[in-house]
Amino acid sequence: SGRGLESRSRTGLIPGACLSGTAKHTMAMTVGHASAAVRRAPVVAKARGARVSTSFSSRMPQPRPILRTTPRGNDRAARLVVRAEETVGERVMNAAGSPEEEAAGLASVRAALEAKGDCPPCDDQTALWFLRDRKMDAEAAAEKLEDFLRWREDLGVITDEDIKPSIDAGAAYVHPHLDKEGRAVIVVEIAKHIIKDRDLEVSKKHAVHAVEQCLKMMEDAPNGSGSIYAVWDMRDFSGANADLDLAKFCILDVFRKYYPKRLNQVAAIDSPWAFKPVWAILKPIIGKYSSVVQFVKVDDVLKNFEPGKEPKCLTTGAGRG
């Protein structure tokens, strides 16, 4: 964007759901949403695993892969495996192949996209990321990449002016420094996100804009990892800040479908009791990605930054510093 990194463009990556009514009604909503989410949980075709941490001691047992024959058209009848989604631990990491596998896979992805004729252009680094996301399955990578390229073309160029109301709200932004691991950081100051004042479509564009700002920032940095660290400052959270629609878009569309394996970890800092019923609704909806969200104290996050490069909200204000 024209303002550069120092403009601290803010994204709409906000956890939560819109709550109203009595506590009894809230709990009824929680049970209803959770049950519906379980009933709708799909088995995803050709999903691939990622190298992840498995140290989360409270992890529930994961389902075994489901194998069955599934025709996908005359030209793809040989592709017969459908598996349950890959397990995700406390961190999401992309896969990688040998140099020979990646070179051959990249050529195959390129050929598949060129065969479409009207597919939007794509750079090699993005194509390679999708190939790794699909664990060297070139056909699956080409399909997912094509969906992303067409979606992004339809969305069009996003400028600071397009998302100015969201930027001015000051609720979320890209931190100007990478953390010690070379991750770009999206900071969310949850109490500043007021649902009744936000335009959902503007907030969605802002989320995409911030992710792409992170990717550009890491591309330009010698230690850029390609992964994003989300920091949620949960102080003073209330129902006025809870935004289920935006949370679903950010986690399920942005970070799962269109920018896969980019969201490495989420730190929810000093989460209050009021967030518990919200999380009970959101957790089954986002499914496996719920394990990426870690509920922590501020000191747990500060140690990930070099001195003097911490987000200001972690060192100033009530209960900080």
Coordinates of N, CA and C in Angstrom, one line a residue, residues 34 49 55 119 139 182 184 193 200 202 206 241 254 262 289:
A34 N -22.8 -25.7 18.4 CA -21.8 -26.8 18.5 C -22.4 -28.1 17.8
G49 N -1.5 -33.8 5.1 CA -1.0 -33.5 6.5 C 0.1 -32.5 6.5
S55 N 2.5 -31.5 21.1 CA 2.8 -31.4 22.6 C 1.6 -31.0 23.4
C119 N -6.6 -18.8 -16.9 CA -6.3 -18.7 -15.4 C -5.4 -17.5 -15.2
E139 N -1.8 -32.2 -8.9 CA -3.1 -32.0 -9.4 C -4.0 -31.3 -8.3
G182 N 11.0 -15.0 12.7 CA 10.9 -14.5 11.4 C 9.4 -14.5 10.9
A184 N 5.7 -12.8 10.5 CA 5.0 -11.5 10.5 C 3.9 -11.7 11.6
H193 N -12.7 -3.4 18.6 CA -13.5 -3.9 17.5 C -15.0 -3.9 18.0
L200 N -18.9 -5.4 7.5 CA -18.3 -6.7 7.3 C -17.5 -6.9 6.1
V202 N -15.9 -4.6 4.3 CA -14.7 -3.8 4.5 C -13.7 -4.6 5.4
H206 N -10.0 -6.0 4.6 CA -8.9 -5.6 5.4 C -8.1 -6.8 5.9
N241 N -17.8 -6.8 21.2 CA -16.6 -7.1 20.4 C -16.7 -8.4 19.6
V254 N -9.9 -17.3 4.7 CA -8.5 -16.7 4.5 C -7.4 -17.7 4.8
R262 N -0.5 -20.6 6.3 CA 0.2 -19.3 6.6 C 0.0 -18.9 8.1
Y289 N -8.5 -26.3 13.6 CA -7.7 -25.1 13.8 C -7.8 -24.6 15.2

